[in-house]
Amino acid sequence: MSGSNELSRRDFIKVTTGIVGGLIGVAIGLPTISYLIDPALQEGGKDVWVSIGKFEDMQVGIPYPFSFTRVQVNGWERTSNSFGGYALRKSDDPKDLLILNSRCTHLACTVNWSEEAQGYLCPCHDAKFSIEGEVLDGPPPRPLDVYTDFRLTEDGLIEIFSKAG
Amino acid sequence: MWKKVYEWLDERLGLNDMYTNLLDRPEPTGNWWNTLGSASLFLFVMQGLTGIFLTVYYTPSPDHAYDSVQYIMEGVAFGWLIRGIHHWGATLMVIVVFIHMLRVFFTASFKYPRELTWLIGIGLLLMTLGMGFTGYLLPWNQRAFWATTVGTQIAGSVPFVGEFILKALRGGPDLSALTLQRFFSAHIWMLPAMLAGLIGVHLFLIIKHGESHFPTKED
Ligand code: HEM
Ligand code: FES
């Protein structure tokens, strides 16, 4: 029983318990990690073209407001997120558009065009952006974001490319 | 380095003593039936862990409970595994705890000085059953709903106080959002807390008394 190379009964139990416990730990631990972080690994919605309005309705030099919602599936629920912005037509050329995202670059409130102030005003921390989106006043770190991918459809609609999420 | 850290801790915590007294303690020669208590403990820990992970997604509201369970099963990676372990572990735990009790009974291990261990054990069995009863409602599907309707109705058939018991269990005369919420609370907070506490005393008593010897012919 107690030969020097032989495992004692107690040591055998210890080693087996350790190994079996370790295996169970790994077999359940790894899937559990995957289970916990799974939502972070999910793809958002798809990239799509969204129509924001008729080109002919946009007047040169006056920001044209638009908004759209996109539905995102979160878990067992659908969440709709609103997006919006202003299209600024500069000439007759449909390529000559500046399409701004109205999401403030500070902390994501929605900015509004003010005719009076001739700028975009943010209600949250009093930021002011120029008609071209540059920061004139307040805390935002960078100009308003620009939708650079847009196109004119055959029906005269302007569509912008909206990325997932 | 690690040895030093270990020695420092051991000196203050008595790790070595704890190890010999708790895990390396002498046991009478028994058989596999004597492992069922430890098996119950293992299942309890397992149910606790998988249960905690389930609450990451499960939502105890009539509007969301069913959908969130569905989501765990189909939407989340390995959700089926976590829920599967919890689901089958629940049934297994009731069986294992029950057989553990039978073995204690048949080896007459409940006698002096272990009566308290036995009484606490009865509490543990009842609470384990309570866990099963409260957990069964949580998926909020037809089966869960009607099983709880029937279960609470049975509890309500007690003479005189039946009506009160039924209302207290359901949180009102009908099965409602209140029922789901209080079953959830009992299932994840009250019963597990009591179980953990009683298991602690149970184990303390077992270590204090040592395990009973297997009865011999003379006993
Ligand atoms: C959650 C449920 C339970 C857990 C985790 C648990 C845990 C344990 C453990 C680890 C032991 C050590 C010896 C062995 O494994 O046989 C034990 C012994 C014992 N259990 Fe339990 N038990 C539970 C339920 C019960 C029930 C339902 C009863 C009886 C009503 C009971 C009565 C006893 C008694 C009297 C002993 C001492 C037996 C001896 O010293 O030989 N236990 N329990
Ligand atoms: S969010 Fe617009 S100024 Fe702070």
Coordinates of C-alpha atoms and ligand atoms in Angstrom, one line a residue:
Chain A
M1 CA 0.0 0.0 0.0
S2 CA 2.6 2.6 1.0
G3 CA 5.3 1.9 -1.6
S4 CA 7.3 5.1 -2.1
N5 CA 6.2 5.5 -5.7
E6 CA 2.6 4.7 -5.2
L7 CA 0.0 7.3 -4.7
S8 CA -1.8 7.0 -1.4
R9 CA -5.5 6.7 -1.5
R10 CA -6.0 10.3 -0.2
D11 CA -3.5 11.7 -2.8
F12 CA -5.3 9.8 -5.5
I13 CA -8.6 11.4 -4.5
K14 CA -7.0 14.8 -4.3
V15 CA -5.5 14.6 -7.8
T16 CA -8.7 13.2 -9.3
T17 CA -10.8 15.8 -7.7
G18 CA -8.5 18.5 -9.0
I19 CA -8.5 17.2 -12.5
V20 CA -12.3 16.5 -12.7
G21 CA -13.0 19.9 -11.0
G22 CA -10.7 21.7 -13.5
L23 CA -12.4 20.0 -16.5
I24 CA -15.9 20.9 -15.3
G25 CA -14.7 24.4 -14.6
V26 CA -13.3 24.8 -18.1
A27 CA -16.3 23.0 -19.8
I28 CA -18.7 25.3 -18.1
G29 CA -16.5 28.4 -17.6
L30 CA -15.7 29.0 -21.2
P31 CA -19.2 28.8 -22.5
T32 CA -20.3 31.1 -19.7
I33 CA -17.9 33.8 -20.8
S34 CA -19.2 33.6 -24.3
Y35 CA -22.8 33.7 -22.9
L36 CA -22.0 36.8 -20.9
I37 CA -20.4 38.8 -23.7
D38 CA -22.6 37.6 -26.5
P39 CA -24.7 40.8 -26.9
A40 CA -21.5 42.8 -27.3
L41 CA -20.5 40.6 -30.3
Q42 CA -23.8 40.9 -32.1
E43 CA -23.9 42.8 -35.4
G44 CA -26.2 45.8 -35.5
G45 CA -28.7 46.4 -38.3
K46 CA -27.8 46.5 -41.9
D47 CA -26.3 49.4 -43.9
V48 CA -29.0 51.0 -46.0
W49 CA -29.8 53.9 -48.2
V50 CA -32.4 56.2 -46.7
S51 CA -34.4 58.8 -48.5
I52 CA -34.3 62.3 -46.8
G53 CA -36.5 64.3 -49.2
K54 CA -36.9 65.7 -52.7
F55 CA -34.0 67.6 -54.2
E56 CA -36.4 70.2 -55.7
D57 CA -37.9 70.9 -52.2
M58 CA -34.5 72.0 -50.9
Q59 CA -33.9 75.7 -51.3
V60 CA -30.4 77.0 -52.0
G61 CA -28.8 78.3 -48.9
I62 CA -31.5 77.3 -46.4
P63 CA -30.9 74.2 -44.3
Y64 CA -33.5 71.5 -45.1
P65 CA -34.4 69.4 -42.0
F66 CA -34.9 65.7 -42.3
S67 CA -35.3 62.8 -39.9
F68 CA -35.7 59.1 -40.1
T69 CA -35.8 56.2 -37.7
R70 CA -34.0 52.9 -37.8
V71 CA -35.1 49.8 -36.0
Q72 CA -32.5 47.8 -34.1
V73 CA -33.2 44.5 -32.5
N74 CA -31.8 44.4 -29.0
G75 CA -32.4 41.1 -27.3
W76 CA -36.1 40.3 -27.6
E77 CA -37.0 43.8 -28.3
R78 CA -36.9 46.2 -31.2
T79 CA -35.6 49.6 -30.4
S80 CA -36.2 52.4 -32.8
N81 CA -33.5 55.1 -32.9
S82 CA -34.2 58.5 -34.4
F83 CA -31.7 60.2 -36.7
G84 CA -31.9 63.5 -38.3
G85 CA -30.0 66.3 -39.8
Y86 CA -30.0 69.2 -42.3
A87 CA -29.3 69.2 -46.0
L88 CA -27.8 72.4 -47.3
R89 CA -28.1 72.9 -51.0
K90 CA -25.5 75.2 -52.4
S91 CA -26.3 75.2 -56.1
D92 CA -28.3 73.5 -58.8
D93 CA -25.8 70.7 -58.9
P94 CA -27.2 67.8 -56.8
K95 CA -23.6 66.9 -55.9
D96 CA -23.2 70.3 -54.3
L97 CA -24.9 69.3 -51.0
L98 CA -23.7 69.5 -47.5
I99 CA -25.6 67.0 -45.4
L100 CA -25.1 67.5 -41.6
N101 CA -26.0 65.1 -38.9
S102 CA -27.9 67.0 -36.2
R103 CA -26.4 64.9 -33.4
C104 CA -24.3 67.2 -31.3
T105 CA -20.6 66.2 -31.3
H106 CA -20.4 67.1 -27.6
L107 CA -22.7 64.7 -25.8
A108 CA -25.2 63.7 -28.5
C109 CA -28.2 66.0 -28.0
T110 CA -30.0 67.1 -31.1
V111 CA -29.1 70.5 -32.5
N112 CA -31.7 72.7 -34.2
W113 CA -31.3 75.3 -37.0
S114 CA -32.1 78.8 -35.8
E115 CA -32.9 81.3 -38.5
E116 CA -32.4 84.1 -36.0
A117 CA -29.0 83.0 -34.8
Q118 CA -28.0 81.8 -38.3
G119 CA -26.6 78.7 -36.7
Y120 CA -27.3 75.3 -35.2
L121 CA -28.0 75.6 -31.5
C122 CA -27.6 72.8 -29.0
P123 CA -30.2 72.9 -26.2
C124 CA -28.0 70.9 -23.8
H125 CA -24.8 73.0 -23.2
D126 CA -25.5 76.0 -25.4
A127 CA -23.2 75.0 -28.2
K128 CA -23.5 76.9 -31.5
F129 CA -22.4 75.6 -34.9
S130 CA -22.2 77.5 -38.1
I131 CA -24.4 76.8 -41.1
E132 CA -21.5 74.7 -42.4
G133 CA -21.3 72.8 -39.1
E134 CA -18.2 74.4 -37.6
V135 CA -18.1 75.0 -33.9
L136 CA -18.6 78.7 -33.1
D137 CA -19.3 78.4 -29.4
G138 CA -19.5 75.9 -26.6
P139 CA -17.9 72.7 -25.6
P140 CA -18.1 70.4 -28.7
P141 CA -14.7 69.1 -29.7
R142 CA -15.3 68.9 -33.5
P143 CA -17.7 70.1 -36.2
L144 CA -21.0 68.4 -36.8
D145 CA -20.7 65.1 -38.6
V146 CA -21.3 65.0 -42.3
Y147 CA -23.1 62.4 -44.4
T148 CA -20.6 62.2 -47.2
D149 CA -22.3 59.3 -49.1
F150 CA -25.4 60.5 -50.8
R151 CA -27.1 60.2 -54.2
L152 CA -29.9 61.5 -56.3
T153 CA -32.4 58.9 -57.4
E154 CA -34.3 58.8 -60.7
D155 CA -37.4 60.0 -58.8
G156 CA -35.6 63.1 -57.7
L157 CA -35.0 62.0 -54.1
I158 CA -31.9 62.5 -52.2
E159 CA -30.8 59.4 -50.4
I160 CA -28.0 59.1 -47.8
F161 CA -26.1 56.0 -46.8
S162 CA -26.9 55.1 -43.2
K163 CA -24.5 52.8 -41.5
A164 CA -25.6 50.0 -39.1
G165 CA -26.7 51.0 -35.6
Chain B
M1 CA 7.9 34.3 -2.9
W2 CA 4.5 32.6 -3.1
K3 CA 5.6 30.4 -0.2
K4 CA 6.3 33.5 1.9
V5 CA 2.9 35.0 1.0
Y6 CA 1.2 31.7 1.8
E7 CA 3.1 31.4 5.1
W8 CA 2.1 35.0 6.0
L9 CA -1.5 34.3 5.3
D10 CA -1.4 30.9 7.0
E11 CA -0.1 32.4 10.2
R12 CA -3.0 34.7 10.4
L13 CA -5.8 32.6 8.9
G14 CA -4.7 29.2 9.9
L15 CA -5.1 27.9 6.4
N16 CA -3.3 24.6 7.0
D17 CA -5.4 23.9 10.1
M18 CA -8.5 24.7 8.1
Y19 CA -7.4 22.4 5.3
T20 CA -6.8 19.4 7.6
N21 CA -9.9 20.0 9.6
L22 CA -12.3 20.7 6.8
L23 CA -11.1 18.8 3.8
D24 CA -8.5 16.3 5.0
R25 CA -10.5 15.2 8.0
P26 CA -10.7 11.5 8.9
E27 CA -13.9 9.7 7.8
P28 CA -15.2 6.4 8.8
T29 CA -15.1 3.8 6.0
G30 CA -18.4 4.5 4.3
N31 CA -19.6 4.0 0.8
W32 CA -20.8 6.0 -2.1
W33 CA -24.1 6.8 -0.4
N34 CA -22.1 9.0 1.9
T35 CA -21.2 11.3 -0.9
L36 CA -24.8 12.4 -1.5
G37 CA -24.6 15.3 0.9
S38 CA -21.5 16.7 -0.9
A39 CA -23.4 16.0 -4.2
S40 CA -26.3 18.1 -2.9
L41 CA -23.8 20.9 -1.9
F42 CA -22.2 20.7 -5.4
L43 CA -25.6 21.0 -7.0
F44 CA -26.6 23.9 -4.8
V45 CA -23.5 25.8 -5.8
M46 CA -24.1 24.9 -9.5
Q47 CA -27.7 26.1 -9.3
G48 CA -26.5 29.3 -7.6
L49 CA -23.9 30.0 -10.3
T50 CA -26.1 29.2 -13.3
G51 CA -29.0 31.0 -11.7
I52 CA -26.9 34.2 -11.3
F53 CA -26.0 33.9 -14.9
L54 CA -29.6 33.5 -16.0
T55 CA -30.6 36.7 -14.3
V56 CA -28.3 38.5 -16.7
Y57 CA -31.0 38.1 -19.3
Y58 CA -34.1 36.9 -17.6
T59 CA -36.7 39.6 -16.8
P60 CA -39.4 38.9 -14.2
S61 CA -42.3 40.7 -15.8
P62 CA -45.4 39.3 -17.5
D63 CA -44.5 41.3 -20.5
H64 CA -41.0 40.1 -20.8
A65 CA -40.5 36.9 -18.9
Y66 CA -41.5 34.5 -21.7
D67 CA -39.6 36.5 -24.4
S68 CA -36.5 36.8 -22.3
V69 CA -36.4 33.0 -21.7
Q70 CA -37.0 32.4 -25.4
Y71 CA -34.1 34.8 -26.0
I72 CA -31.9 32.9 -23.6
M73 CA -32.7 29.7 -25.4
E74 CA -32.3 30.9 -29.0
G75 CA -30.6 34.3 -29.0
V76 CA -27.6 34.1 -26.7
A77 CA -24.6 31.9 -27.2
F78 CA -24.7 28.9 -24.8
G79 CA -28.0 30.2 -23.3
W80 CA -29.4 26.7 -23.8
L81 CA -26.5 25.3 -21.8
I82 CA -26.8 27.6 -18.9
R83 CA -30.6 27.2 -18.7
G84 CA -30.3 23.5 -19.4
I85 CA -27.9 23.0 -16.4
H86 CA -30.2 25.0 -14.2
H87 CA -33.3 23.2 -15.4
W88 CA -32.0 19.7 -15.0
G89 CA -29.9 20.5 -12.0
A90 CA -33.1 21.6 -10.2
T91 CA -34.7 18.2 -10.7
L92 CA -31.5 16.4 -9.9
M93 CA -31.0 18.4 -6.7
V94 CA -34.5 17.4 -5.4
I95 CA -33.8 13.8 -6.1
V96 CA -30.2 13.9 -4.7
V97 CA -31.3 15.7 -1.5
F98 CA -34.1 13.3 -1.1
I99 CA -31.9 10.2 -1.5
H100 CA -29.3 11.8 0.9
M101 CA -32.1 12.0 3.4
L102 CA -33.1 8.4 2.9
R103 CA -29.5 7.2 3.4
V104 CA -29.3 9.2 6.6
F105 CA -32.5 7.6 7.7
F106 CA -31.5 4.0 6.8
T107 CA -28.1 4.3 8.4
A108 CA -29.9 5.8 11.5
S109 CA -27.4 8.7 11.4
F110 CA -30.0 11.0 12.7
K111 CA -29.7 9.8 16.2
Y112 CA -27.9 11.5 19.1
P113 CA -25.9 13.7 18.7
R114 CA -27.1 14.5 15.2
E115 CA -30.8 15.3 15.7
L116 CA -30.2 18.9 14.9
T117 CA -28.4 18.1 11.7
W118 CA -31.4 16.0 10.8
L119 CA -33.9 18.8 11.6
I120 CA -31.9 21.3 9.7
G121 CA -31.8 18.8 6.9
I122 CA -35.6 18.7 6.8
G123 CA -35.5 22.5 6.5
L124 CA -33.1 22.1 3.6
L125 CA -35.4 19.6 1.9
L126 CA -38.4 21.9 2.2
M127 CA -36.5 24.8 0.9
T128 CA -35.1 22.9 -2.0
L129 CA -38.7 22.0 -2.9
G130 CA -39.6 25.6 -2.5
M131 CA -36.9 26.5 -4.9
G132 CA -38.4 24.1 -7.4
F133 CA -41.9 25.5 -6.9
T134 CA -41.0 29.1 -7.2
G135 CA -38.6 28.5 -10.1
Y136 CA -41.2 26.7 -12.1
L137 CA -43.4 29.8 -12.5
L138 CA -40.6 32.0 -13.8
P139 CA -40.7 31.0 -17.6
W140 CA -44.3 32.3 -17.5
N141 CA -45.5 29.9 -20.2
Q142 CA -48.8 28.0 -20.1
R143 CA -47.4 25.1 -18.1
A144 CA -45.8 27.4 -15.5
F145 CA -48.9 29.5 -15.2
W146 CA -51.3 26.6 -14.6
A147 CA -48.9 24.6 -12.4
T148 CA -48.7 27.6 -10.1
T149 CA -52.5 28.2 -10.3
V150 CA -52.9 24.6 -9.1
G151 CA -50.1 24.7 -6.6
T152 CA -51.3 27.8 -4.9
Q153 CA -54.9 26.5 -5.0
I154 CA -53.7 23.4 -3.1
A155 CA -52.0 25.5 -0.6
G156 CA -55.3 27.5 -0.4
S157 CA -57.3 24.4 0.6
V158 CA -55.9 24.5 4.1
P159 CA -58.9 24.9 6.5
F160 CA -59.6 28.4 7.9
V161 CA -56.3 30.1 6.8
G162 CA -56.3 28.7 3.2
E163 CA -57.7 31.8 1.7
F164 CA -55.1 33.9 3.3
I165 CA -52.2 31.6 2.3
L166 CA -53.4 31.6 -1.3
K167 CA -53.5 35.4 -1.3
A168 CA -50.2 35.7 0.4
L169 CA -48.5 33.4 -2.1
R170 CA -50.1 35.0 -5.1
G171 CA -49.9 38.5 -3.8
G172 CA -53.6 38.9 -4.3
P173 CA -56.6 36.7 -5.4
D174 CA -55.2 36.0 -8.9
L175 CA -52.0 35.0 -10.5
S176 CA -50.5 38.4 -11.6
A177 CA -47.4 40.4 -12.1
L178 CA -47.2 40.5 -8.3
T179 CA -47.1 36.7 -8.2
L180 CA -44.3 36.5 -10.7
Q181 CA -42.3 39.2 -8.9
R182 CA -42.6 37.6 -5.4
F183 CA -41.9 34.2 -6.7
F184 CA -38.8 35.6 -8.4
S185 CA -37.7 37.4 -5.2
A186 CA -38.2 34.2 -3.2
H187 CA -36.4 32.2 -5.8
I188 CA -33.3 34.3 -6.1
W189 CA -33.0 36.0 -2.7
M190 CA -35.0 34.6 0.2
L191 CA -34.8 30.9 -0.3
P192 CA -31.2 30.8 -1.4
A193 CA -30.1 33.0 1.5
M194 CA -31.9 30.8 4.0
L195 CA -30.5 27.7 2.2
A196 CA -27.0 29.0 2.3
G197 CA -27.3 29.8 6.0
L198 CA -28.8 26.5 6.9
I199 CA -26.2 24.6 4.8
G200 CA -23.6 26.4 6.7
V201 CA -25.0 25.2 10.1
H202 CA -25.5 21.7 8.6
L203 CA -21.9 21.5 7.6
F204 CA -20.7 23.0 10.8
L205 CA -22.5 20.3 12.7
I206 CA -21.2 17.5 10.5
I207 CA -17.6 18.6 11.0
K208 CA -18.2 19.1 14.7
H209 CA -19.6 15.6 15.2
G210 CA -17.7 13.9 12.5
E211 CA -19.6 11.5 10.4
S212 CA -21.5 8.6 11.9
H213 CA -20.1 5.1 11.6
F214 CA -21.8 2.7 9.3
P215 CA -24.0 0.6 11.6
T216 CA -22.6 -2.8 12.3
K217 CA -24.6 -6.0 12.9
E218 CA -24.5 -5.4 16.6
D219 CA -26.2 -2.0 16.3
Ligands
HEM1 C1 -29.5 21.3 0.4 C2 -29.5 20.1 0.9 C3 -28.5 19.4 1.6 C4 -27.1 19.6 1.6 C5 -26.3 20.5 0.7 C6 -26.5 18.6 2.6 C7 -25.2 18.4 2.8 C8 -24.7 17.4 3.6 C9 -23.3 17.0 3.6 C10 -22.1 17.5 2.7 C11 -23.2 16.0 4.6 C12 -21.9 15.1 4.9 C13 -22.2 13.6 4.8 C14 -22.8 13.1 3.6 O1 -22.6 13.6 2.5 O2 -23.6 12.1 3.7 C15 -24.5 15.8 5.2 C16 -24.8 15.0 6.2 C17 -26.0 14.9 6.9 N1 -27.2 15.4 6.4 FE1 -27.4 16.6 4.8 N2 -27.6 18.0 3.2 C18 -28.8 18.4 2.7 C19 -30.0 18.0 3.0 C20 -30.3 17.1 4.1 C21 -31.6 16.6 4.4 C22 -32.9 16.8 3.6 C23 -31.5 15.8 5.5 C24 -32.6 15.1 6.4 C25 -33.8 15.6 6.7 C26 -30.1 15.9 5.9 C27 -29.6 15.3 7.1 C28 -28.2 15.0 7.3 C29 -27.7 14.4 8.4 C30 -28.4 13.9 9.7 C31 -26.3 14.3 8.2 C32 -25.2 13.6 9.1 C33 -25.0 12.2 8.5 C34 -23.8 11.6 9.1 O3 -23.1 12.2 10.0 O4 -23.5 10.4 8.7 N3 -29.4 16.6 5.0 N4 -25.4 16.7 4.6
FES2 S1 -24.6 68.0 -26.0 FE1 -24.5 69.7 -27.3 S2 -23.5 71.1 -26.2 FE2 -23.4 69.4 -24.9

